[in-house]
Amino acid sequence: HIKKMALRALVGCKRVIDYAVKIRVKPDKMGVVTEGVKHSMNPFDEIALEEAVRMKEKKLVSEIVAVSCGPTACQETLRTALAMGADRAVHVEVNGEDYDNLQPLAVSKIFAKLVQQEKADLLFLGKQAIDGDCNQTGQMVASLLDWPQATFTSKIDKEGDSLKIIREVDGGLEHIEVKIPVVITADLRLNEPRYATLPNIMKAKKKPMAKYTPADFEVDISPRLKIISVEDPPVRQAGSKVENVDELIEKLKGAGVI
């Protein structure tokens, strides 16, 4: 039986290259340039966190734990999460080449162990990260925990020990009901995240942050996939304007299209 205030939410907060930055491929074509580039929290993770905070404001969630896997710089991302309303943070430190090769399955195994350690009832994640665009972690954690999953979520309503979810699918919207505990991945229309206010940024500095390594959870993070090369997309040719349909037909004939 789940008491009204007893739900604990774990939220994944990935540090990614900021969405406004123009991405540059490294000269060796083995990745993208990250040095000296602005990073921020993955936008879909911000939405996931905002939803957890709103559920806490409605007294549906009692505690929010923000989690990030990566180098020391991830602590900045976690401080942002704490300023937005998370109660405490967990930083799982992964550095250097290990971090460059960190893949969704390894992250999922860490999350699954953390969910069990923290006795969480809800795991909120963004539907995907804007760097790797994998859209895999939520589904993999649900599988590892044998929990229901509500992916691409655009609306959540709690009813008893279940959640009524509206999710975005290719053909429109799908309505599902899932039992708690559950993994939720946030889509763009779920909410609009708040900005962290200055007083909350100051308060966040005093909130607790635990530190672990993958070894603490006995998780092997060695990669299953090998990156062969990273390429820029081909440059598209500029289009041209035509005055009328006859000219369009002439151009298409000239190009050998019709």
GROMACS .gro file of C-alpha atoms in nm:
model
  258
    1HIS     CA    1   0.000   0.000   0.000
    2ILE     CA    2   0.148   0.336  -0.104
    3LYS     CA    3   0.086   0.626   0.130
    4LYS     CA    4   0.006   0.962  -0.025
    5MET     CA    5   0.331   1.127   0.082
    6ALA     CA    6   0.561   0.828   0.052
    7LEU     CA    7   0.669   0.854  -0.312
    8ARG     CA    8   1.036   0.915  -0.371
    9ALA     CA    9   1.143   1.034  -0.715
   10LEU     CA   10   1.483   0.985  -0.875
   11VAL     CA   11   1.558   1.216  -1.169
   12GLY     CA   12   1.834   1.174  -1.428
   13CYS     CA   13   2.011   1.504  -1.507
   14LYS     CA   14   2.260   1.462  -1.791
   15ARG     CA   15   2.521   1.728  -1.865
   16VAL     CA   16   2.527   1.792  -2.241
   17ILE     CA   17   2.661   2.052  -2.483
   18ASP     CA   18   2.416   2.344  -2.468
   19TYR     CA   19   2.142   2.327  -2.733
   20ALA     CA   20   2.238   2.669  -2.874
   21VAL     CA   21   2.603   2.573  -2.946
   22LYS     CA   22   2.711   2.491  -3.302
   23ILE     CA   23   2.859   2.142  -3.283
   24ARG     CA   24   3.205   2.087  -3.435
   25VAL     CA   25   3.347   1.746  -3.522
   26LYS     CA   26   3.700   1.675  -3.393
   27PRO     CA   27   3.974   1.663  -3.660
   28ASP     CA   28   4.031   1.290  -3.590
   29LYS     CA   29   3.656   1.226  -3.651
   30MET     CA   30   3.627   1.029  -3.327
   31GLY     CA   31   3.385   1.263  -3.153
   32VAL     CA   32   3.280   1.626  -3.116
   33VAL     CA   33   3.470   1.918  -2.961
   34THR     CA   34   3.371   1.959  -2.594
   35GLU     CA   35   3.666   2.165  -2.458
   36GLY     CA   36   3.578   2.529  -2.395
   37VAL     CA   37   3.218   2.467  -2.506
   38LYS     CA   38   2.914   2.571  -2.299
   39HIS     CA   39   2.734   2.278  -2.134
   40SER     CA   40   2.397   2.268  -1.957
   41MET     CA   41   2.135   2.020  -1.838
   42ASN     CA   42   1.975   1.812  -2.113
   43PRO     CA   43   1.649   2.002  -2.195
   44PHE     CA   44   1.432   1.688  -2.171
   45ASP     CA   45   1.584   1.615  -1.828
   46GLU     CA   46   1.489   1.968  -1.719
   47ILE     CA   47   1.129   1.885  -1.816
   48ALA     CA   48   1.149   1.553  -1.624
   49LEU     CA   49   1.280   1.736  -1.316
   50GLU     CA   50   1.014   2.009  -1.341
   51GLU     CA   51   0.742   1.741  -1.341
   52ALA     CA   52   0.887   1.578  -1.029
   53VAL     CA   53   0.899   1.922  -0.858
   54ARG     CA   54   0.535   1.990  -0.955
   55MET     CA   55   0.433   1.653  -0.810
   56LYS     CA   56   0.616   1.745  -0.489
   57GLU     CA   57   0.430   2.078  -0.479
   58LYS     CA   58   0.103   1.879  -0.506
   59LYS     CA   59   0.222   1.665  -0.210
   60LEU     CA   60   0.233   1.354  -0.432
   61VAL     CA   61   0.612   1.320  -0.398
   62SER     CA   62   0.798   1.354  -0.067
   63GLU     CA   63   1.159   1.368  -0.190
   64ILE     CA   64   1.343   1.429  -0.518
   65VAL     CA   65   1.694   1.293  -0.576
   66ALA     CA   66   1.883   1.426  -0.883
   67VAL     CA   67   2.142   1.193  -1.040
   68SER     CA   68   2.417   1.254  -1.295
   69CYS     CA   69   2.693   1.027  -1.430
   70GLY     CA   70   3.010   1.193  -1.556
   71PRO     CA   71   3.308   1.414  -1.467
   72THR     CA   72   3.332   1.668  -1.182
   73ALA     CA   73   3.166   1.931  -1.404
   74CYS     CA   74   2.840   1.734  -1.366
   75GLN     CA   75   2.819   1.877  -1.015
   76GLU     CA   76   2.728   2.215  -1.171
   77THR     CA   77   2.437   2.045  -1.350
   78LEU     CA   78   2.331   1.884  -1.023
   79ARG     CA   79   2.348   2.220  -0.841
   80THR     CA   80   2.110   2.357  -1.108
   81ALA     CA   81   1.878   2.063  -1.036
   82LEU     CA   82   1.895   2.138  -0.663
   83ALA     CA   83   1.818   2.505  -0.732
   84MET     CA   84   1.515   2.400  -0.942
   85GLY     CA   85   1.373   2.200  -0.652
   86ALA     CA   86   1.554   1.867  -0.603
   87ASP     CA   87   1.622   1.786  -0.236
   88ARG     CA   88   1.959   1.616  -0.275
   89ALA     CA   89   2.193   1.494  -0.544
   90VAL     CA   90   2.397   1.188  -0.637
   91HIS     CA   91   2.706   1.225  -0.857
   92VAL     CA   92   2.840   0.903  -1.007
   93GLU     CA   93   3.191   0.999  -1.117
   94VAL     CA   94   3.309   0.878  -1.457
   95ASN     CA   95   3.611   1.049  -1.617
   96GLY     CA   96   3.829   1.065  -1.927
   97GLU     CA   97   3.803   0.787  -2.181
   98ASP     CA   98   3.555   0.597  -1.964
   99TYR     CA   99   3.320   0.896  -1.985
  100ASP     CA  100   3.375   0.941  -2.361
  101ASN     CA  101   3.270   0.577  -2.407
  102LEU     CA  102   2.988   0.573  -2.150
  103GLN     CA  103   2.683   0.414  -2.315
  104PRO     CA  104   2.313   0.388  -2.221
  105LEU     CA  105   2.326   0.028  -2.098
  106ALA     CA  106   2.596   0.107  -1.839
  107VAL     CA  107   2.407   0.420  -1.726
  108SER     CA  108   2.086   0.214  -1.704
  109LYS     CA  109   2.255  -0.043  -1.479
  110ILE     CA  110   2.379   0.237  -1.249
  111PHE     CA  111   2.029   0.390  -1.237
  112ALA     CA  112   1.870   0.051  -1.162
  113LYS     CA  113   2.110  -0.002  -0.867
  114LEU     CA  114   2.047   0.354  -0.741
  115VAL     CA  115   1.669   0.312  -0.764
  116GLN     CA  116   1.697   0.003  -0.543
  117GLN     CA  117   1.942   0.169  -0.302
  118GLU     CA  118   1.726   0.482  -0.266
  119LYS     CA  119   1.399   0.280  -0.257
  120ALA     CA  120   1.259   0.513  -0.525
  121ASP     CA  121   0.902   0.474  -0.653
  122LEU     CA  122   0.937   0.694  -0.962
  123LEU     CA  123   1.227   0.733  -1.202
  124PHE     CA  124   1.201   1.044  -1.420
  125LEU     CA  125   1.425   1.081  -1.727
  126GLY     CA  126   1.419   1.288  -2.043
  127LYS     CA  127   1.293   1.090  -2.343
  128GLN     CA  128   1.641   1.128  -2.493
  129ALA     CA  129   1.959   1.333  -2.454
  130ILE     CA  130   2.028   1.592  -2.722
  131ASP     CA  131   2.391   1.478  -2.762
  132GLY     CA  132   2.366   1.105  -2.836
  133ASP     CA  133   1.991   1.111  -2.920
  134CYS     CA  134   1.979   0.746  -2.810
  135ASN     CA  135   1.633   0.735  -2.646
  136GLN     CA  136   1.733   0.409  -2.470
  137THR     CA  137   1.808   0.466  -2.101
  138GLY     CA  138   1.448   0.483  -1.971
  139GLN     CA  139   1.345   0.169  -2.157
  140MET     CA  140   1.656  -0.022  -2.046
  141VAL     CA  141   1.614   0.071  -1.677
  142ALA     CA  142   1.248  -0.036  -1.688
  143SER     CA  143   1.357  -0.370  -1.831
  144LEU     CA  144   1.635  -0.418  -1.572
  145LEU     CA  145   1.394  -0.337  -1.284
  146ASP     CA  146   1.096  -0.513  -1.446
  147TRP     CA  147   0.894  -0.193  -1.393
  148PRO     CA  148   0.622  -0.047  -1.617
  149GLN     CA  149   0.742   0.233  -1.847
  150ALA     CA  150   0.566   0.548  -1.965
  151THR     CA  151   0.782   0.690  -2.244
  152PHE     CA  152   0.731   1.017  -2.441
  153THR     CA  153   0.498   1.139  -2.164
  154SER     CA  154   0.308   1.465  -2.222
  155LYS     CA  155   0.062   1.450  -1.927
  156ILE     CA  156   0.056   1.277  -1.587
  157ASP     CA  157  -0.235   1.237  -1.342
  158LYS     CA  158  -0.210   1.029  -1.024
  159GLU     CA  159  -0.502   0.804  -0.938
  160GLY     CA  160  -0.463   0.577  -0.636
  161ASP     CA  161  -0.149   0.368  -0.680
  162SER     CA  162  -0.148   0.426  -1.057
  163LEU     CA  163  -0.062   0.706  -1.297
  164LYS     CA  164  -0.280   0.801  -1.592
  165ILE     CA  165  -0.043   0.899  -1.872
  166ILE     CA  166  -0.085   1.064  -2.210
  167ARG     CA  167   0.208   0.984  -2.436
  168GLU     CA  168   0.307   1.120  -2.775
  169VAL     CA  169   0.324   0.860  -3.051
  170ASP     CA  170   0.371   0.894  -3.428
  171GLY     CA  171  -0.002   0.874  -3.496
  172GLY     CA  172  -0.115   1.117  -3.222
  173LEU     CA  173  -0.171   1.061  -2.850
  174GLU     CA  174  -0.194   0.737  -2.654
  175HIS     CA  175  -0.365   0.710  -2.314
  176ILE     CA  176  -0.223   0.448  -2.077
  177GLU     CA  177  -0.243   0.361  -1.709
  178VAL     CA  178   0.066   0.236  -1.524
  179LYS     CA  179   0.109   0.099  -1.175
  180ILE     CA  180   0.363   0.262  -0.942
  181PRO     CA  181   0.665   0.201  -0.926
  182VAL     CA  182   0.726   0.324  -1.281
  183VAL     CA  183   0.986   0.472  -1.517
  184ILE     CA  184   0.868   0.793  -1.688
  185THR     CA  185   1.044   0.963  -1.980
  186ALA     CA  186   0.946   1.323  -2.049
  187ASP     CA  187   0.846   1.465  -2.387
  188LEU     CA  188   0.860   1.832  -2.485
  189ARG     CA  189   0.495   1.919  -2.410
  190LEU     CA  190   0.485   1.777  -2.057
  191ASN     CA  191   0.560   2.120  -1.907
  192GLU     CA  192   0.778   2.429  -1.931
  193PRO     CA  193   1.060   2.417  -1.675
  194ARG     CA  194   1.102   2.703  -1.428
  195TYR     CA  195   1.417   2.912  -1.401
  196ALA     CA  196   1.619   2.874  -1.084
  197THR     CA  197   1.586   3.191  -0.874
  198LEU     CA  198   1.888   3.350  -0.705
  199PRO     CA  199   1.771   3.260  -0.349
  200ASN     CA  200   1.722   2.898  -0.459
  201ILE     CA  201   2.067   2.894  -0.627
  202MET     CA  202   2.215   3.006  -0.293
  203LYS     CA  203   2.014   2.743  -0.099
  204ALA     CA  204   2.126   2.472  -0.344
  205LYS     CA  205   2.488   2.517  -0.230
  206LYS     CA  206   2.392   2.380   0.112
  207LYS     CA  207   2.193   2.080  -0.015
  208PRO     CA  208   2.365   1.739   0.017
  209MET     CA  209   2.546   1.573  -0.275
  210ALA     CA  210   2.666   1.213  -0.244
  211LYS     CA  211   2.952   1.084  -0.462
  212TYR     CA  212   2.996   0.733  -0.599
  213THR     CA  213   3.178   0.550  -0.877
  214PRO     CA  214   3.034   0.275  -1.103
  215ALA     CA  215   3.250   0.026  -0.905
  216ASP     CA  216   3.046   0.109  -0.592
  217PHE     CA  217   2.746  -0.042  -0.773
  218GLU     CA  218   2.952  -0.326  -0.924
  219VAL     CA  219   2.862  -0.205  -1.273
  220ASP     CA  220   3.095  -0.276  -1.566
  221ILE     CA  221   3.088   0.038  -1.782
  222SER     CA  222   3.308  -0.092  -2.063
  223PRO     CA  223   3.145  -0.004  -2.397
  224ARG     CA  224   2.947  -0.258  -2.604
  225LEU     CA  225   2.964  -0.044  -2.918
  226LYS     CA  226   3.270   0.103  -3.089
  227ILE     CA  227   3.255   0.440  -3.265
  228ILE     CA  228   3.422   0.407  -3.604
  229SER     CA  229   3.386   0.771  -3.710
  230VAL     CA  230   3.178   1.084  -3.652
  231GLU     CA  231   3.089   1.284  -3.965
  232ASP     CA  232   2.928   1.620  -4.032
  233PRO     CA  233   2.601   1.584  -4.225
  234PRO     CA  234   2.646   1.660  -4.598
  235VAL     CA  235   2.604   2.027  -4.689
  236ARG     CA  236   2.274   2.080  -4.868
  237GLN     CA  237   2.269   2.275  -5.193
  238ALA     CA  238   2.075   2.599  -5.187
  239GLY     CA  239   1.734   2.594  -5.355
  240SER     CA  240   1.625   2.836  -5.628
  241LYS     CA  241   1.302   3.029  -5.678
  242VAL     CA  242   1.091   3.007  -5.995
  243GLU     CA  243   0.839   3.258  -6.130
  244ASN     CA  244   0.572   3.014  -6.244
  245VAL     CA  245   0.477   2.647  -6.299
  246ASP     CA  246   0.609   2.642  -6.658
  247GLU     CA  247   0.953   2.748  -6.536
  248LEU     CA  248   0.937   2.485  -6.260
  249ILE     CA  249   0.861   2.212  -6.517
  250GLU     CA  250   1.147   2.333  -6.739
  251LYS     CA  251   1.390   2.321  -6.445
  252LEU     CA  252   1.273   1.973  -6.339
  253LYS     CA  253   1.313   1.847  -6.699
  254GLY     CA  254   1.658   2.005  -6.716
  255ALA     CA  255   1.757   1.826  -6.395
  256GLY     CA  256   1.630   1.498  -6.540
  257VAL     CA  257   1.378   1.453  -6.259
  258ILE     CA  258   1.078   1.433  -6.495
   0.00000   0.00000   0.00000
